[in-house]
Amino acid sequence: MIKRQDVAIKPKDDSTSNFLIERFIVPGNLDGLTLNISLPEGQCVIALILIYDCEYMLRAEYQDVEANRKFVIHEDERISSINTRSGPIPEGEWIIAFEVQNDLSQEQSFTYQIQGSEKALQAYQS
C-alpha cells in the first residue's frame, strides 16, 4: 500500500466547495496504481477528482463521485479505467486534488487508499 488517508471536511460559510490537495510518493518499478474511495452513503459527494503524476501530467479526472469507487491508472490501456491516461508510471511525488461540495450542515469525511502493482520480472534470456 502506498497511502491510506481519512479526510475530514468541515463546513465553511464563505464558499460553495473545498479543494483538498494530497501528495503521495510512488516508488519505482510499478506498472499501475489503484485508487479506492470510500464515501459514507448519502453523506458526501466529491465533485471532482484530479490525479497528476510527478511530471504534472493529468492522469485521471472524475466528476460527481457519490459512492465507493475504484479507479486504475496502468501502463496498459486495456487495464486502465475510463477517464485515465495510461502509460508508464513514473516514480516520484504525485498529486491528487479533491473538490468537495460545501453545502454541508456538519463535518463529513471520506477515506482513500492508493495501492501499486509491481511490474512482473522479465524472464532471463541467455
Short mmCIF file of C-alpha atoms in Angstrom, two decimals:
data_model
loop_
_atom_site.label_atom_id
_atom_site.label_comp_id
_atom_site.label_asym_id
_atom_site.label_seq_id
_atom_site.Cartn_x
_atom_site.Cartn_y
_atom_site.Cartn_z
CA MET A 1 0.00 0.00 0.00
CA ILE A 2 1.30 3.43 -0.93
CA LYS A 3 -1.05 5.57 1.17
CA ARG A 4 -4.27 5.39 3.18
CA GLN A 5 -5.85 8.60 4.40
CA ASP A 6 -9.02 9.60 6.25
CA VAL A 7 -10.11 13.08 5.19
CA ALA A 8 -12.41 15.31 7.27
CA ILE A 9 -14.44 18.01 5.53
CA LYS A 10 -15.60 20.94 7.63
CA PRO A 11 -18.39 23.28 6.54
CA LYS A 12 -17.34 26.80 5.54
CA ASP A 13 -19.53 29.87 5.41
CA ASP A 14 -17.68 31.68 2.63
CA SER A 15 -17.53 29.18 -0.25
CA THR A 16 -19.54 26.52 -2.02
CA SER A 17 -16.71 23.99 -2.29
CA ASN A 18 -13.43 22.93 -0.72
CA PHE A 19 -10.33 21.82 -2.60
CA LEU A 20 -8.22 19.28 -0.75
CA ILE A 21 -4.74 18.62 -2.13
CA GLU A 22 -2.97 15.41 -1.14
CA ARG A 23 0.50 14.24 -2.13
CA PHE A 24 1.84 10.70 -2.25
CA ILE A 25 5.13 9.09 -3.23
CA VAL A 26 5.11 6.47 -5.97
CA PRO A 27 8.04 4.06 -5.81
CA GLY A 28 9.83 2.77 -8.90
CA ASN A 29 9.09 -0.46 -10.77
CA LEU A 30 5.28 -0.11 -10.79
CA ASP A 31 3.06 -0.76 -13.77
CA GLY A 32 -0.15 0.51 -12.18
CA LEU A 33 -1.88 2.38 -9.38
CA THR A 34 -5.29 1.71 -7.87
CA LEU A 35 -7.26 4.40 -6.02
CA ASN A 36 -10.10 3.24 -3.78
CA ILE A 37 -12.51 5.88 -2.43
CA SER A 38 -14.84 5.06 0.47
CA LEU A 39 -17.69 7.51 0.96
CA PRO A 40 -20.32 7.34 3.69
CA GLU A 41 -23.57 6.51 1.92
CA GLY A 42 -25.67 9.55 1.07
CA GLN A 43 -23.47 11.99 3.00
CA CYS A 44 -20.50 13.16 0.99
CA VAL A 45 -20.18 13.99 -2.70
CA ILE A 46 -16.81 14.57 -4.33
CA ALA A 47 -17.47 16.96 -7.21
CA LEU A 48 -14.09 16.43 -8.88
CA ILE A 49 -11.01 14.25 -8.51
CA LEU A 50 -7.82 15.12 -10.41
CA ILE A 51 -4.68 12.96 -10.27
CA TYR A 52 -1.36 14.30 -11.57
CA ASP A 53 1.86 12.32 -11.89
CA CYS A 54 5.25 13.65 -10.79
CA GLU A 55 5.72 15.28 -14.20
CA TYR A 56 2.44 17.24 -13.69
CA MET A 57 0.63 15.28 -16.39
CA LEU A 58 -3.07 14.82 -15.70
CA ARG A 59 -3.54 11.06 -15.34
CA ALA A 60 -7.17 10.86 -14.15
CA GLU A 61 -10.25 13.06 -13.92
CA TYR A 62 -13.55 12.05 -12.35
CA GLN A 63 -16.66 14.14 -11.63
CA ASP A 64 -19.56 13.66 -9.23
CA VAL A 65 -18.30 10.70 -7.21
CA GLU A 66 -21.15 9.78 -4.86
CA ALA A 67 -20.42 6.18 -3.88
CA ASN A 68 -17.48 3.90 -3.18
CA ARG A 69 -15.34 3.75 -6.31
CA LYS A 70 -12.19 2.12 -7.61
CA PHE A 71 -10.00 3.69 -10.32
CA VAL A 72 -6.96 2.15 -12.03
CA ILE A 73 -4.14 4.02 -13.78
CA HIS A 74 -1.98 1.47 -15.61
CA GLU A 75 0.67 1.22 -18.29
CA ASP A 76 -1.70 -1.00 -20.28
CA GLU A 77 -4.65 0.87 -21.77
CA ARG A 78 -6.80 -2.28 -21.51
CA ILE A 79 -6.38 -2.35 -17.71
CA SER A 80 -6.73 1.39 -17.08
CA SER A 81 -10.11 2.75 -16.03
CA ILE A 82 -12.14 5.08 -18.22
CA ASN A 83 -11.11 8.75 -17.81
CA THR A 84 -7.49 7.88 -17.07
CA ARG A 85 -4.36 8.31 -19.17
CA SER A 86 -2.48 5.04 -19.47
CA GLY A 87 1.28 4.92 -19.84
CA PRO A 88 4.44 4.49 -17.76
CA ILE A 89 4.05 5.07 -14.02
CA PRO A 90 6.96 7.39 -13.13
CA GLU A 91 8.34 7.29 -9.62
CA GLY A 92 8.16 10.44 -7.53
CA GLU A 93 5.62 12.68 -5.84
CA TRP A 94 2.12 12.53 -7.34
CA ILE A 95 -0.75 14.88 -6.51
CA ILE A 96 -4.42 14.16 -6.02
CA ALA A 97 -6.93 17.01 -5.75
CA PHE A 98 -10.46 16.54 -4.41
CA GLU A 99 -13.15 19.18 -4.84
CA VAL A 100 -15.81 18.52 -2.22
CA GLN A 101 -19.22 20.16 -2.19
CA ASN A 102 -19.57 22.52 0.73
CA ASP A 103 -23.35 22.57 1.14
CA LEU A 104 -22.78 20.74 4.38
CA SER A 105 -24.53 21.25 7.67
CA GLN A 106 -21.99 19.18 9.60
CA GLU A 107 -18.49 17.80 9.26
CA GLN A 108 -18.19 14.84 6.91
CA SER A 109 -15.38 12.51 5.96
CA PHE A 110 -14.20 10.04 3.36
CA THR A 111 -11.28 7.65 3.05
CA TYR A 112 -8.98 6.98 0.13
CA GLN A 113 -6.38 4.29 -0.35
CA ILE A 114 -3.71 4.07 -3.05
CA GLN A 115 -2.05 0.78 -3.96
CA GLY A 116 0.64 0.00 -6.51
CA SER A 117 1.13 -3.08 -8.66
CA GLU A 118 4.72 -4.12 -9.31
CA LYS A 119 5.96 -4.93 -12.77
CA ALA A 120 6.43 -8.62 -13.43
CA LEU A 121 10.06 -9.68 -13.59
CA GLN A 122 11.24 -10.19 -17.15
CA ALA A 123 12.30 -13.75 -17.88
CA TYR A 124 16.06 -14.04 -18.12
CA GLN A 125 17.15 -14.93 -21.63
CA SER A 126 20.65 -16.15 -22.40
#
